């Protein structure tokens, strides 16, 4: 895992997360390390972290708010701030940020991933999609405002695509966000 992650790599990350409904960044990193070991490949922790960062930035993976998470019947016990998708800058531990499959993902399983539920000691989990989709829509709006204020046309192009993805992924309306992005790009 070196260089900029490909779309397929981001979808593979989403596929691994999808096996468990949600994983913390640390659990996802461990899963990827286990896969590398099974495939007799070297583990590059920095490349793994970079791939996760790209997947989060491009909405293939999304930070899940504690209220959207359940673990073996216990809900909302993970520290995650959807406004701080990388984690850590607001005092939360970046490795504890829970990630779920996002609207821009087409989850796929990398080779040997089907063995991960037997390798990782992760309890049964669930994600409340309605709560998750509301948090993702809020993050999308905040990201759009930040990109507009920064004059970041490249980021706005990505976010415009995400406004369509999120509407196909969940019962939300991102039309107002999309209109603001398009107006900025056309302006």
mmCIF file of C-alpha atoms in Angstrom, residues 24-34 45 48-49 52 95:
data_model
loop_
_atom_site.group_PDB
_atom_site.id
_atom_site.type_symbol
_atom_site.label_atom_id
_atom_site.label_comp_id
_atom_site.label_asym_id
_atom_site.label_seq_id
_atom_site.Cartn_x
_atom_site.Cartn_y
_atom_site.Cartn_z
ATOM 1 C CA UNK A 24 -12.608 2.147 14.725
ATOM 2 C CA UNK A 25 -9.617 3.465 12.787
ATOM 3 C CA UNK A 26 -7.387 1.282 14.959
ATOM 4 C CA UNK A 27 -9.468 -1.822 14.216
ATOM 5 C CA UNK A 28 -9.461 -1.059 10.490
ATOM 6 C CA UNK A 29 -5.684 -0.566 10.554
ATOM 7 C CA UNK A 30 -5.299 -3.889 12.340
ATOM 8 C CA UNK A 31 -7.576 -5.598 9.803
ATOM 9 C CA UNK A 32 -5.488 -4.231 6.947
ATOM 10 C CA UNK A 33 -2.301 -5.354 8.665
ATOM 11 C CA UNK A 34 -3.789 -8.851 9.069
ATOM 12 C CA UNK A 45 1.334 1.888 8.656
ATOM 13 C CA UNK A 48 -2.695 2.552 5.703
ATOM 14 C CA UNK A 49 -3.359 5.768 7.645
ATOM 15 C CA UNK A 52 -8.077 5.742 5.511
ATOM 16 C CA UNK A 95 -7.710 5.629 16.592
#
